[in-house]
Tab-separated table of C-alpha atoms in Angstrom:
chain	number	residue	atom	x	y	z
A	199	MET	CA	83.212	4.911	49.211
A	200	HIS	CA	79.935	3.006	49.659
A	201	VAL	CA	78.245	2.301	53.023
A	202	LYS	CA	79.607	-1.221	53.279
A	203	GLY	CA	83.108	0.082	52.681
A	204	LEU	CA	82.754	2.780	55.332
A	205	PHE	CA	81.510	0.216	57.819
A	206	ALA	CA	84.428	-2.126	57.099
A	207	PHE	CA	86.901	0.730	57.458
A	208	ASP	CA	85.330	1.799	60.765
A	209	LEU	CA	85.618	-1.733	62.087
A	210	GLU	CA	89.285	-1.825	61.115
A	211	VAL	CA	89.903	1.497	62.890
A	212	CYS	CA	88.281	0.150	66.054
A	213	LYS	CA	90.342	-3.025	65.842
A	214	VAL	CA	93.608	-1.115	65.486
A	215	GLU	CA	92.624	1.190	68.348
A	216	ARG	CA	92.084	-1.789	70.610
A	217	GLU	CA	95.328	-3.474	69.552
A	218	CYS	CA	97.323	-0.297	70.087
A	219	GLY	CA	95.545	0.677	73.292
A	220	TRP	CA	94.038	3.888	71.883
A	221	GLU	CA	90.335	3.246	72.352
A	222	GLN	CA	89.906	6.750	73.733
A	223	GLY	CA	90.408	9.792	71.539
A	224	GLY	CA	90.806	8.081	68.171
A	225	VAL	CA	93.909	6.966	66.285
A	226	HIS	CA	96.969	9.197	66.517
A	227	GLY	CA	100.651	9.064	65.595
A	228	ASP	CA	101.852	5.482	65.261
A	229	GLY	CA	98.241	4.330	65.189
A	230	ARG	CA	97.653	6.029	61.849
A	231	TYR	CA	100.828	4.506	60.447
A	232	HIS	CA	99.841	1.067	61.711
A	233	LEU	CA	96.405	1.371	60.124
A	234	LEU	CA	97.632	2.627	56.758
A	235	ALA	CA	100.557	0.219	56.581
A	236	LYS	CA	98.365	-2.722	57.487
A	237	GLY	CA	95.661	-1.761	55.021
A	238	THR	CA	91.978	-2.600	54.987
A	239	GLY	CA	91.499	-4.019	51.503
A	240	LEU	CA	89.468	-0.936	50.562
A	241	HIS	CA	92.224	0.443	48.349
A	242	ASP	CA	91.372	-2.086	45.632
A	243	LYS	CA	90.070	-0.488	42.445
A	244	SER	CA	86.363	-0.171	41.751
A	245	TRP	CA	84.753	-2.771	39.495
A	246	HIS	CA	84.444	-0.440	36.500
A	247	TYR	CA	88.244	-0.223	36.254
A	248	ASP	CA	88.124	-3.794	34.972
A	249	TYR	CA	86.606	-2.455	31.753
A	250	LEU	CA	89.870	-0.635	31.017
A	251	LYS	CA	92.052	-3.717	31.260
A	252	LEU	CA	91.534	-4.749	27.648
A	253	LEU	CA	93.705	-1.774	26.638
A	254	LEU	CA	95.635	-0.904	29.804
A	255	GLY	CA	96.241	-4.434	31.063
A	256	THR	CA	97.366	-4.169	34.671
A	257	GLY	CA	99.306	-0.923	34.423
A	258	LEU	CA	99.478	1.760	37.106
A	259	ILE	CA	95.795	2.679	36.892
A	260	THR	CA	94.231	-0.769	36.850
A	261	SER	CA	96.699	-2.899	38.823
A	262	SER	CA	96.154	-4.229	42.325
A	263	VAL	CA	98.048	-2.570	45.158
A	264	GLU	CA	100.477	-5.510	45.304
A	265	LYS	CA	101.621	-4.773	41.760
A	266	TRP	CA	101.087	-1.008	41.893
A	267	ARG	CA	103.537	-0.314	44.733
A	268	PRO	CA	106.684	-1.855	43.193
A	269	ARG	CA	105.736	-0.655	39.697
A	270	ARG	CA	105.184	2.905	40.932
A	271	LYS	CA	108.574	2.790	42.637
A	272	LEU	CA	110.225	1.627	39.419
A	273	LEU	CA	108.662	4.468	37.432
A	274	ALA	CA	109.157	7.184	40.073
A	275	PRO	CA	112.081	8.864	38.217
A	276	CYS	CA	109.747	9.536	35.273
A	277	PHE	CA	107.621	11.895	37.343
A	278	HIS	CA	110.384	14.367	38.174
A	279	THR	CA	109.977	17.960	36.991
A	280	ASP	CA	113.457	17.874	35.438
A	281	ILE	CA	112.009	15.702	32.681
A	282	LEU	CA	109.286	18.223	31.876
A	283	ARG	CA	111.847	20.995	31.411
A	284	GLY	CA	113.342	19.082	28.516
A	285	PHE	CA	110.026	19.040	26.681
A	286	LEU	CA	109.236	22.761	26.803
A	287	THR	CA	109.807	23.054	23.059
A	288	ILE	CA	107.112	20.458	22.390
A	289	PHE	CA	104.740	22.202	24.807
A	290	ASN	CA	105.346	25.527	23.063
A	291	GLU	CA	104.953	24.234	19.523
A	292	ARG	CA	101.754	22.339	20.231
A	293	SER	CA	100.295	25.180	22.294
A	294	GLN	CA	100.866	27.687	19.506
A	295	THR	CA	99.185	25.332	17.051
A	296	LEU	CA	96.201	25.187	19.402
A	297	VAL	CA	96.116	28.987	19.706
A	298	GLU	CA	96.013	29.369	15.917
A	299	TYR	CA	93.243	26.788	15.721
A	300	LEU	CA	91.173	28.591	18.363
A	301	ARG	CA	91.820	31.937	16.671
A	302	LEU	CA	89.959	30.658	13.614
A	303	GLU	CA	87.192	29.295	15.830
A	304	THR	CA	86.458	32.799	17.177
A	305	LYS	CA	84.814	33.584	13.855
A	306	LYS	CA	82.103	31.074	14.684
A	307	GLU	CA	79.126	31.715	16.924
A	308	PHE	CA	79.879	28.625	19.014
A	309	THR	CA	82.732	26.144	19.351
A	310	ASN	CA	83.385	23.119	21.543
A	311	ILE	CA	86.842	23.827	22.963
A	312	GLY	CA	87.014	20.423	24.635
A	313	THR	CA	87.795	18.617	21.379
A	314	PRO	CA	90.831	20.653	20.186
A	315	VAL	CA	92.211	20.861	23.733
A	316	THR	CA	91.979	17.079	24.143
A	317	LEU	CA	93.630	16.469	20.775
A	318	THR	CA	96.439	18.875	21.683
A	319	THR	CA	97.164	17.162	25.000
A	320	LEU	CA	97.217	13.846	23.137
A	321	ASP	CA	99.756	15.277	20.686
A	322	ILE	CA	101.923	16.551	23.538
A	323	ILE	CA	101.968	13.439	25.698
A	324	TYR	CA	102.474	11.122	22.729
A	325	GLU	CA	105.373	13.113	21.301
A	326	ALA	CA	107.013	13.843	24.660
A	327	MET	CA	106.797	10.263	25.834
A	328	LEU	CA	107.391	8.292	22.642
A	329	GLY	CA	109.271	10.757	20.468
A	330	SER	CA	106.665	10.239	17.761
A	331	SER	CA	103.738	12.356	16.623
A	332	VAL	CA	100.184	11.396	15.737
A	333	GLU	CA	99.219	14.957	14.672
A	334	ALA	CA	95.887	14.565	16.424
A	335	LEU	CA	94.769	18.200	16.161
A	336	GLU	CA	95.622	18.540	12.481
A	337	ASN	CA	94.486	15.046	11.523
A	338	ASN	CA	91.430	14.466	13.671
A	339	SER	CA	90.131	11.682	11.436
A	340	ALA	CA	93.278	9.517	11.625
A	341	GLN	CA	92.664	5.889	12.571
A	342	TYR	CA	94.535	6.070	15.882
A	343	ILE	CA	92.681	9.200	17.006
A	344	THR	CA	89.310	7.823	15.966
A	345	ALA	CA	90.048	4.537	17.741
A	346	MET	CA	91.085	6.271	20.971
A	347	LYS	CA	87.925	8.398	21.046
A	348	LYS	CA	85.780	5.390	20.160
A	349	LEU	CA	87.276	3.317	22.971
A	350	LEU	CA	86.714	6.023	25.588
A	351	ASN	CA	83.087	6.334	24.465
A	352	ILE	CA	82.558	2.565	24.619
A	353	ASN	CA	83.969	2.353	28.141
A	354	MET	CA	81.844	5.226	29.415
A	355	SER	CA	78.758	3.835	27.706
A	356	ARG	CA	79.309	0.439	29.305
A	357	VAL	CA	79.425	1.969	32.781
A	358	LEU	CA	76.089	3.701	32.142
A	359	LYS	CA	74.347	0.721	30.505
A	360	PHE	CA	73.804	-1.766	33.317
A	361	TRP	CA	72.935	-4.597	30.923
A	362	GLU	CA	76.455	-4.373	29.491
A	363	TRP	CA	77.975	-4.979	32.911
A	364	SER	CA	77.602	-8.609	31.924
A	365	THR	CA	80.697	-9.624	29.957
A	366	PHE	CA	78.596	-12.067	27.940
A	367	ILE	CA	76.158	-9.368	26.764
A	368	HIS	CA	78.938	-6.825	26.239
A	369	ASP	CA	80.860	-9.239	24.015
A	370	LEU	CA	77.753	-9.696	21.868
A	371	THR	CA	77.210	-5.938	21.472
A	372	SER	CA	79.805	-3.161	21.696
A	373	GLY	CA	82.492	-5.591	22.861
A	374	ARG	CA	83.259	-6.573	19.279
A	375	GLU	CA	83.980	-2.985	18.283
A	376	GLU	CA	85.978	-2.486	21.475
A	377	LYS	CA	88.301	-5.372	20.632
A	378	ARG	CA	88.785	-4.011	17.126
A	379	VAL	CA	89.821	-0.516	18.254
A	380	VAL	CA	92.023	-1.880	21.054
A	381	LYS	CA	93.894	-3.996	18.510
A	382	LEU	CA	94.400	-0.939	16.322
A	383	ILE	CA	95.733	1.131	19.238
A	384	ASN	CA	98.012	-1.686	20.396
A	385	ASP	CA	99.378	-2.175	16.881
A	386	VAL	CA	100.371	1.499	16.721
A	387	THR	CA	101.858	1.446	20.232
A	388	LYS	CA	103.862	-1.717	19.582
A	389	SER	CA	105.219	-0.403	16.291
A	390	VAL	CA	106.464	2.743	18.043
A	391	ILE	CA	107.986	0.662	20.856
A	392	GLN	CA	109.815	-1.514	18.323
A	393	GLU	CA	111.252	1.583	16.652
A	394	ARG	CA	112.372	3.031	19.988
A	395	LYS	CA	113.934	-0.311	20.925
A	396	LYS	CA	116.076	-0.173	17.800
A	397	GLN	CA	117.134	3.385	18.613
A	398	TYR	CA	117.908	2.434	22.204
A	399	LEU	CA	120.088	-0.505	21.171
A	400	ASN	CA	121.908	1.779	18.728
A	401	GLY	CA	122.772	4.117	21.594
A	402	HIS	CA	120.182	6.823	20.931
A	403	LYS	CA	118.780	7.503	24.405
A	404	ASN	CA	116.541	10.457	25.141
A	405	VAL	CA	118.197	11.551	28.401
A	406	ARG	CA	117.277	14.898	29.956
A	407	GLY	CA	120.057	15.956	32.307
A	408	LYS	CA	120.404	13.348	35.023
A	409	ARG	CA	116.862	12.107	34.481
A	410	LYS	CA	115.502	9.736	31.859
A	411	ALA	CA	112.382	10.166	29.773
A	412	LEU	CA	109.654	7.600	30.303
A	413	MET	CA	110.309	5.430	27.262
A	414	ASP	CA	114.039	5.217	27.952
A	415	LEU	CA	113.429	4.214	31.554
A	416	LEU	CA	110.970	1.540	30.439
A	417	LEU	CA	113.464	0.210	27.903
A	418	GLU	CA	116.237	0.235	30.487
A	419	LEU	CA	114.058	-1.794	32.849
A	420	HIS	CA	113.399	-4.143	29.936
A	421	PHE	CA	116.937	-4.620	28.619
A	422	GLU	CA	119.203	-3.960	31.589
A	423	THR	CA	117.380	-5.197	34.684
A	424	LYS	CA	114.775	-7.458	33.021
A	425	GLU	CA	112.127	-6.052	35.399
A	426	LEU	CA	109.670	-5.248	32.611
A	427	SER	CA	108.546	-7.335	29.676
A	428	GLU	CA	107.586	-5.807	26.348
A	429	GLU	CA	103.953	-6.367	27.321
A	430	ASP	CA	104.549	-4.398	30.541
A	431	ILE	CA	105.956	-1.519	28.491
A	432	CYS	CA	102.910	-1.555	26.236
A	433	GLU	CA	100.617	-1.441	29.290
A	434	GLU	CA	102.336	1.592	30.777
A	435	VAL	CA	102.571	3.466	27.476
A	436	ASN	CA	98.857	2.964	26.823
A	437	THR	CA	98.109	3.971	30.409
A	438	PHE	CA	100.040	7.228	30.179
A	439	VAL	CA	98.673	8.140	26.761
A	440	ALA	CA	95.026	7.221	27.350
A	441	ALA	CA	94.678	8.445	30.928
A	442	GLY	CA	97.230	11.261	30.907
A	443	HIS	CA	95.902	13.353	28.048
A	444	GLU	CA	92.267	13.152	29.217
A	445	THR	CA	92.879	14.450	32.746
A	446	VAL	CA	95.017	17.369	31.576
A	447	ALA	CA	92.509	18.225	28.851
A	448	HIS	CA	89.641	18.332	31.344
A	449	THR	CA	91.566	20.688	33.621
A	450	ILE	CA	92.416	23.054	30.761
A	451	THR	CA	88.883	22.951	29.356
A	452	TRP	CA	87.312	23.781	32.718
A	453	ALA	CA	89.848	26.555	33.273
A	454	LEU	CA	89.091	28.165	29.899
A	455	TYR	CA	85.355	27.844	30.451
A	456	LEU	CA	85.476	29.397	33.917
A	457	VAL	CA	87.824	32.183	32.848
A	458	GLY	CA	85.266	32.997	30.168
A	459	LEU	CA	82.668	33.543	32.893
A	460	TYR	CA	84.805	36.015	34.847
A	461	PRO	CA	86.037	39.078	32.878
A	462	ASP	CA	87.919	40.359	35.932
A	463	VAL	CA	89.959	37.143	36.056
A	464	GLN	CA	90.645	37.460	32.326
A	465	ALA	CA	91.901	41.000	32.864
A	466	LYS	CA	94.306	39.919	35.620
A	467	ILE	CA	95.667	37.086	33.479
A	468	HIS	CA	96.102	39.465	30.543
A	469	GLU	CA	97.921	41.971	32.733
A	470	GLU	CA	100.302	39.311	34.040
A	471	LEU	CA	101.026	37.990	30.532
A	472	ASP	CA	101.637	41.511	29.191
A	473	GLY	CA	104.056	42.156	32.034
A	474	ILE	CA	106.135	39.128	31.031
A	475	PHE	CA	105.812	38.942	27.243
A	476	GLY	CA	105.124	42.573	26.376
A	477	THR	CA	104.190	42.834	22.707
A	478	ASP	CA	106.038	39.650	21.708
A	479	GLY	CA	103.183	37.190	22.080
A	480	ASN	CA	104.742	34.641	19.733
A	481	ARG	CA	107.961	33.901	21.602
A	482	TYR	CA	108.313	30.569	23.351
A	483	VAL	CA	107.561	30.298	27.050
A	484	THR	CA	110.648	29.634	29.171
A	485	GLU	CA	111.049	27.979	32.541
A	486	THR	CA	111.583	31.422	34.076
A	487	ASP	CA	108.295	32.604	32.569
A	488	LEU	CA	106.455	29.659	34.105
A	489	ASN	CA	107.855	30.484	37.533
A	490	ASP	CA	106.746	34.114	37.153
A	491	LEU	CA	103.163	33.314	36.107
A	492	LYS	CA	101.902	33.136	39.687
A	493	TYR	CA	98.327	34.255	39.098
A	494	LEU	CA	97.850	32.048	36.038
A	495	GLU	CA	99.085	29.083	38.059
A	496	CYS	CA	96.408	29.777	40.673
A	497	VAL	CA	93.753	29.952	37.962
A	498	LEU	CA	94.812	26.629	36.438
A	499	LYS	CA	94.845	24.897	39.808
A	500	SER	CA	91.466	26.301	40.809
A	501	PRO	CA	89.260	24.205	38.425
A	502	ARG	CA	90.627	20.831	39.574
A	503	PRO	CA	88.039	20.144	42.290
A	504	LEU	CA	85.335	21.541	40.004
A	505	GLN	CA	85.777	18.658	37.569
A	506	VAL	CA	83.751	16.586	40.006
A	507	ASN	CA	81.124	19.212	40.747
A	508	SER	CA	80.658	21.397	37.699
A	509	SER	CA	77.865	23.411	39.316
A	510	SER	CA	80.277	25.153	41.668
A	511	THR	CA	82.291	28.237	40.715
A	512	ASP	CA	83.502	29.131	44.195
A	513	GLY	CA	87.083	28.466	43.123
A	514	MET	CA	87.074	31.278	40.573
A	515	GLU	CA	85.167	33.671	42.793
A	516	SER	CA	87.927	33.374	45.386
A	517	LEU	CA	90.408	34.660	42.807
C-alpha cells in the first residue's frame, strides 16, 4: 500500500475511533468490525489489474468489491475440498507424466523446471474444471498454450514499460498482438463452454458427491437461476485457468528449487514417502496418503511467502 493509501486508512481509523468513542487505546472489538464493514475504498484493485480485463473481463480477480462479494458467494461451493477429492485421478495421471518428463531432463546438465511444472498445472486445472484437455506438457507448441504464454508475457511487459501504460501507445504496439491472442483463447474457451452446455442440457452433470464441479455450478447459475450470462461464465473460466495454474506452478517450482538446496530436507521427504509407498512408487496417491504426508505438506507450504522475497530461505531452514 502506498503512502497516500496508508494516510487515508489512518484517517479512517481515527474517524471510526471518534465515532465509536475509542480514541484511547486503538480500535477493538466492534470497532474493527465497524471499520472493515464500512470500508475505506482502499480495497479497490491496483491500476495494473486493468490490463488483465481484456481476457478476464470483470471476473473474481479484476472485479470491483461491489461485484466481487456477491460473485464470490455464488461460487463458494466450488472451493470445497470435496470437489478436489473427485479429481485425484487427474492429479495422479498428470503428475506421473510430469515425473517421466523430469526423469528425462536429469540427463541434461541444466533444465528449467518452471516450464514443465507450469504446463502440468495448466493441464490439471483445465481438465479438472472443463473436462477437456489441452495436453500442454506434451504439446507445448499448440496454439492455445502459445497464446496463453504470449499473453502473460505481454501483460508483464506492459507493467514494466511505462510508455505502454498509455492505452493509445499500447494499442499501437503490443496491443495488437494482445487482442489477437485473447481472441484465440476466448474462441477455445467458448467452444468448450458450448460443448459442456450441450452435455449439461442432456443431463450429463459432473457432480462430485453433494458438491458440484465449477463448470456445472456455472451452468446451473446460467440455466436455472439466470444469475450468470454466458459472458460471465467465460470470464470466470478464463480467470481460473489463467490465474489458477500460474500461482500453483510458482509454489511448486519454488518448493522444488529450495528442496534442491537442502539435502537434509530431501532425505526427510524421501523417508516419509518410502514409509507410505514402500517400493511401489508408481501407484496412485490416495486421499489417505495425502493426509499422512505431514512433512511434505509443511515443505510445500513453506515456499509461499518466499515467492515475494526469493532471497530468503528461512522457511526451509526452519524445517
